[in-house]
PDB file of C-alpha atoms and ligand atoms in Angstrom:
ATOM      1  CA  UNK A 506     -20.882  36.448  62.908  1.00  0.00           C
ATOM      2  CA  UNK A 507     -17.458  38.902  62.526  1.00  0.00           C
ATOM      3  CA  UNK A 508     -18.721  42.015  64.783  1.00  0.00           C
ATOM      4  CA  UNK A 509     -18.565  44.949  62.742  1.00  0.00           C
ATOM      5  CA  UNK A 510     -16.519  47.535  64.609  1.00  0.00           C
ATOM      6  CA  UNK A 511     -18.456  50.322  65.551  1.00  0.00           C
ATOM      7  CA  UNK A 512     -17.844  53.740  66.010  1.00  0.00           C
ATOM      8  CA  UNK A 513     -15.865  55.105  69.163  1.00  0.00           C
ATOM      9  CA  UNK A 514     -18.593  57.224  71.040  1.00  0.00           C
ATOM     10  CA  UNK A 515     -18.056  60.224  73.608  1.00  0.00           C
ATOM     11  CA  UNK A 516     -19.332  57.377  76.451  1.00  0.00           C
ATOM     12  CA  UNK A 517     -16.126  55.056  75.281  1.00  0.00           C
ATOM     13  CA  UNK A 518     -13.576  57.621  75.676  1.00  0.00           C
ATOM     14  CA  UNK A 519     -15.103  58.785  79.256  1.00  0.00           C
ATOM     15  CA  UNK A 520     -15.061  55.363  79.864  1.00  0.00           C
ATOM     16  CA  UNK A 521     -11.293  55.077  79.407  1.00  0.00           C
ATOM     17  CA  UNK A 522     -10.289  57.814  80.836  1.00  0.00           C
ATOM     18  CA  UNK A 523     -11.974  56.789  84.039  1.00  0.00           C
ATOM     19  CA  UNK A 524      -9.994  53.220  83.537  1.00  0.00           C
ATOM     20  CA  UNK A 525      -6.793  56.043  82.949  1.00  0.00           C
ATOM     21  CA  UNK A 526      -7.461  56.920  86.228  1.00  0.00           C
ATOM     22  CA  UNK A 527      -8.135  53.626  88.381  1.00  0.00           C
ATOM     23  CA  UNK A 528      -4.675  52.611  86.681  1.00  0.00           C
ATOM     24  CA  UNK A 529      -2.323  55.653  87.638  1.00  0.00           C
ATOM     25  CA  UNK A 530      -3.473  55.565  91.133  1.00  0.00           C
ATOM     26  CA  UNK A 531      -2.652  51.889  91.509  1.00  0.00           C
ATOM     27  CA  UNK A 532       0.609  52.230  89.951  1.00  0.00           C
ATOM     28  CA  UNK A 533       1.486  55.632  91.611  1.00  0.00           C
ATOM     29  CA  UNK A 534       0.567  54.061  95.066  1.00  0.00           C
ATOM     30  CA  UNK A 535       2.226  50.282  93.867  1.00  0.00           C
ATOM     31  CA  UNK A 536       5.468  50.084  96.559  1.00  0.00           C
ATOM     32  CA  UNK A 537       8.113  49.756  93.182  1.00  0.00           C
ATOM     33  CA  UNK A 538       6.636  53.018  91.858  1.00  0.00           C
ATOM     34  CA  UNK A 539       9.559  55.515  93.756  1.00  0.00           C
ATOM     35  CA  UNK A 540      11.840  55.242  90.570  1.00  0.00           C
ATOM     36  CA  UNK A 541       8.943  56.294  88.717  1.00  0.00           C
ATOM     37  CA  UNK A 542       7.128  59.218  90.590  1.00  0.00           C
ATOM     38  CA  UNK A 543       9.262  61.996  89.313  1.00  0.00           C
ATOM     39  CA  UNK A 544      10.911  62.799  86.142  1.00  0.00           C
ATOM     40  CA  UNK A 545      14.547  61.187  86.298  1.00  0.00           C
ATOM     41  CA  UNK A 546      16.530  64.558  87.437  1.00  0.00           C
ATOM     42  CA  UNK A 547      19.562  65.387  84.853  1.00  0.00           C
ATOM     43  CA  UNK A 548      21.534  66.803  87.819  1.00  0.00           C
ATOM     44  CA  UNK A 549      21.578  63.139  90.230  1.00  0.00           C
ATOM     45  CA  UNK A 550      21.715  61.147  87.108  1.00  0.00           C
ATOM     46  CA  UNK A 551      24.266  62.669  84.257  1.00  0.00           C
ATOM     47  CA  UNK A 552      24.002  61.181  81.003  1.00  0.00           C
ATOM     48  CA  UNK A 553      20.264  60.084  81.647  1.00  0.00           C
ATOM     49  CA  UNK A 554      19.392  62.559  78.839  1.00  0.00           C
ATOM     50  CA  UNK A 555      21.693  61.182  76.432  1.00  0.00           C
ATOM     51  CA  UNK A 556      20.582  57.786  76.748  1.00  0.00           C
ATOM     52  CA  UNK A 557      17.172  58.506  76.640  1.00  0.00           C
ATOM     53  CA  UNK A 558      15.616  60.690  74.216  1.00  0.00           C
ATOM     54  CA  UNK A 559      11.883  60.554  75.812  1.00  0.00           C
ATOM     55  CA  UNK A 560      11.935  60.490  79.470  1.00  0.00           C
ATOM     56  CA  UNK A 561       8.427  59.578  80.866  1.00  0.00           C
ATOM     57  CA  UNK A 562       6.945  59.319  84.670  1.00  0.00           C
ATOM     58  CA  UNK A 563       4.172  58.764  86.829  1.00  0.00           C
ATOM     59  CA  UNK A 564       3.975  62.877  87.565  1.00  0.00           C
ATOM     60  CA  UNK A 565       4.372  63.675  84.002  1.00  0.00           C
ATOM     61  CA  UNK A 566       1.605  60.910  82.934  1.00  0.00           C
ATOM     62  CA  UNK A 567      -0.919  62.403  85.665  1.00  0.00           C
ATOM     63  CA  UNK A 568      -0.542  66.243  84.654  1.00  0.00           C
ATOM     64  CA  UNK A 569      -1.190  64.852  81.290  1.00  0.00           C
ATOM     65  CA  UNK A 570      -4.509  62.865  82.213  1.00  0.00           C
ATOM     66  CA  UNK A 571      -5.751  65.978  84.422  1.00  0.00           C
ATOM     67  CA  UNK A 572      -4.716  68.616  81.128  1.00  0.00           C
ATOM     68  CA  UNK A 573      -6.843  66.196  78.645  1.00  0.00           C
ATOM     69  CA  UNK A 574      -4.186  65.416  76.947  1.00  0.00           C
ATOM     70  CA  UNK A 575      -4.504  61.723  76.233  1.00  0.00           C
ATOM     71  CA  UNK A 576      -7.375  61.111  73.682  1.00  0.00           C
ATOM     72  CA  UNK A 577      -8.196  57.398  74.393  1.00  0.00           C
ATOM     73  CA  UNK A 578      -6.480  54.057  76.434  1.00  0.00           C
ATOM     74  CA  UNK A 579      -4.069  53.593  74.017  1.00  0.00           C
ATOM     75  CA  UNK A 580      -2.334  57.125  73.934  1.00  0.00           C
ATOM     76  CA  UNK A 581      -2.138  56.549  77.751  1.00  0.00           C
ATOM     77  CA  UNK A 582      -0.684  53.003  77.602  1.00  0.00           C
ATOM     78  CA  UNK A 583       1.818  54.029  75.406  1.00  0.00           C
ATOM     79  CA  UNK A 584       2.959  56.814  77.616  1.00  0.00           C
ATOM     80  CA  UNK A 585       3.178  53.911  80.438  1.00  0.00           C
ATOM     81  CA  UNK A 586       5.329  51.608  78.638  1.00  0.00           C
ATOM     82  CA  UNK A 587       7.417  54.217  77.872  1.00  0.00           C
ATOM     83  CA  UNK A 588       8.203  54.656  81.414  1.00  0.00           C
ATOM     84  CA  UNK A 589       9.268  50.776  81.695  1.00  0.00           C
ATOM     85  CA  UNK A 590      10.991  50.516  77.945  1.00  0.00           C
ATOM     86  CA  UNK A 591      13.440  53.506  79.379  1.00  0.00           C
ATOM     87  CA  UNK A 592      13.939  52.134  82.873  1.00  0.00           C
ATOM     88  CA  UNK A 593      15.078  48.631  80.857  1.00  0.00           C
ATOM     89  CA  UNK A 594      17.069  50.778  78.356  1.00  0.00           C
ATOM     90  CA  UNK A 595      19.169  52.740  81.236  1.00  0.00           C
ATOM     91  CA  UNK A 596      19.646  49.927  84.142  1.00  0.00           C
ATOM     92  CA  UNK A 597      20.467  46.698  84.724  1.00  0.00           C
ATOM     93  CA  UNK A 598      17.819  44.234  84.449  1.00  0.00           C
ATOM     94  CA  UNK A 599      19.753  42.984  87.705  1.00  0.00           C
ATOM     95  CA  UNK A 600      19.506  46.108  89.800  1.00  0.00           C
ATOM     96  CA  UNK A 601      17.396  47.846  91.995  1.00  0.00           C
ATOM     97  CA  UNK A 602      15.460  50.331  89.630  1.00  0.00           C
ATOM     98  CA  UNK A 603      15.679  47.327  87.159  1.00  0.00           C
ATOM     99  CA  UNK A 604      13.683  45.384  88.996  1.00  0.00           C
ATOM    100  CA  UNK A 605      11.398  47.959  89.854  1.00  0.00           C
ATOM    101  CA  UNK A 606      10.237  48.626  86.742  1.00  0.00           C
ATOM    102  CA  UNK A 607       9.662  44.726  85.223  1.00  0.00           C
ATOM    103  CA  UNK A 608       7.854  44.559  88.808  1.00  0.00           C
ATOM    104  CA  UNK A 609       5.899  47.480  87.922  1.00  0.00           C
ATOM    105  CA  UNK A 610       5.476  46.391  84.135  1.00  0.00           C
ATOM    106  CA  UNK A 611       3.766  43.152  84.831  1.00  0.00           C
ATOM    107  CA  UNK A 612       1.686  44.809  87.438  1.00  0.00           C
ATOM    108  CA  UNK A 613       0.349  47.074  84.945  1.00  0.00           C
ATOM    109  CA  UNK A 614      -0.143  44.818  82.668  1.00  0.00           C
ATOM    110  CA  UNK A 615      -2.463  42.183  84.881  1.00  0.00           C
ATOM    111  CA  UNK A 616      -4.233  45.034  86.175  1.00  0.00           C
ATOM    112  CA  UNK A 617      -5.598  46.636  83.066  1.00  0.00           C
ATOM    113  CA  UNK A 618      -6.635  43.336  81.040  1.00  0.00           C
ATOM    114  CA  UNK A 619      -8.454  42.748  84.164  1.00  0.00           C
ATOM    115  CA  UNK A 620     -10.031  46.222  84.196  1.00  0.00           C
ATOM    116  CA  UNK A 621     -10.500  45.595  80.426  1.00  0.00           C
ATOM    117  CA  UNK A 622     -12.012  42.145  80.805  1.00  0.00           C
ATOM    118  CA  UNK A 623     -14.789  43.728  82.853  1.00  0.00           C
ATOM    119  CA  UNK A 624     -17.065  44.680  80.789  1.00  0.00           C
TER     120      UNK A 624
HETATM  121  C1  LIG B  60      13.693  55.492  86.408  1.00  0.00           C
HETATM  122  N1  LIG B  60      15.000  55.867  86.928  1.00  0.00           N
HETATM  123  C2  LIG B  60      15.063  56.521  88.135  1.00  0.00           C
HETATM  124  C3  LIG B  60      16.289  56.864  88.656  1.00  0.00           C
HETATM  125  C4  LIG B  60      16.335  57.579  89.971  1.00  0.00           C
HETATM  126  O1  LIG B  60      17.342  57.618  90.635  1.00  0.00           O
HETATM  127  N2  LIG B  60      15.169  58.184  90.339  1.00  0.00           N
HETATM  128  C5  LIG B  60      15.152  58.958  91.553  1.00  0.00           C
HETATM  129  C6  LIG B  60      14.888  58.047  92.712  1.00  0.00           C
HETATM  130  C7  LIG B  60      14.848  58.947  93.889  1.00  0.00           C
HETATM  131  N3  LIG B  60      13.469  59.142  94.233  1.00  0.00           N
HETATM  132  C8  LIG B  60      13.066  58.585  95.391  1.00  0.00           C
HETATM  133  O2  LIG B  60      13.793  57.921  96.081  1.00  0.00           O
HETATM  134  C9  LIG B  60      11.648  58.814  95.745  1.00  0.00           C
HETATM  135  C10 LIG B  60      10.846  59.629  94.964  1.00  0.00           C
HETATM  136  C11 LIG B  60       9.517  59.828  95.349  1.00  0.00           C
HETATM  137  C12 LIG B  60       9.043  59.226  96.510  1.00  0.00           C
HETATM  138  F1  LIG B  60       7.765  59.442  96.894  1.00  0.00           F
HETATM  139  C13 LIG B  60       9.857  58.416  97.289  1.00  0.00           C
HETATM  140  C14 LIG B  60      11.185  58.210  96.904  1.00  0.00           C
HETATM  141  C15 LIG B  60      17.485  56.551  87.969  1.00  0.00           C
HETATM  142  C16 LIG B  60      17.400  55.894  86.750  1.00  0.00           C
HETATM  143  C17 LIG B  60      16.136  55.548  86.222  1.00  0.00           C
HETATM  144  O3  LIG B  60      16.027  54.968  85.123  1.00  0.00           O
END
């Protein structure tokens, strides 16, 4: 039979934000994550903030999960490929942060349909 989608309970959303939390310390510990760790600084990279109107990082993403301030996986995930969508958007697929960050894309993306295959 079609399952009939039940309601999101208290015990799902604890449940993802403990997934939240395997995931960011994987991918803040993954060896391709220096790009990523800190907000892109204006100052060592001018223009950055032209180019890209919604910078994202690891740092940012953390004080986020430990302020509450992602309601469910998705919210997170989104925030995550954020980080990767700019890093494609600003450098060469065939350069050093480039590569980084389709490294650290398909990483993240193995590791939490994994996490969410478990059930
Ligand atoms: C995502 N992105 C990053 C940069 C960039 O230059 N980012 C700063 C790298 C320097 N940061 C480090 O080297 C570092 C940081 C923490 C750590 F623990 C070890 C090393 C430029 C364009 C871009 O799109």
């Amino acid at each position: 039979p079609v399952f009939v989608k039940r309601a999101k309970t208290a015990r799902d959303n604890n449940r993802d934000l403990g997934l939240c939390r395997v995931l960011l310390a994987e991918l803040e510990r993954h060896q391709d994550a220096w790009p990523f760790l800190t907000p892109v600084s204006q100052k060592s990279v001018p223009g950055y903030r032209k180019v890209i109107k919604k910078p994202m990082d690891f740092s940012t993403i953390r004080e986020k999960l430990v302020n509450s301030q992602y309601q469910n996986l998705e919210t997170f995930i989104i925030d995550v490929n954020l980080v990767y969508d700019n890093c494609e958007k600003f450098n060469e697929d065939n350069s050093e942060i480039g590569r980084a960050g389709h490294n650290m894309r398909k990483f993240f993306e193995k590791r939490w349909t994994e996490l969410l295959k478990q059930t």
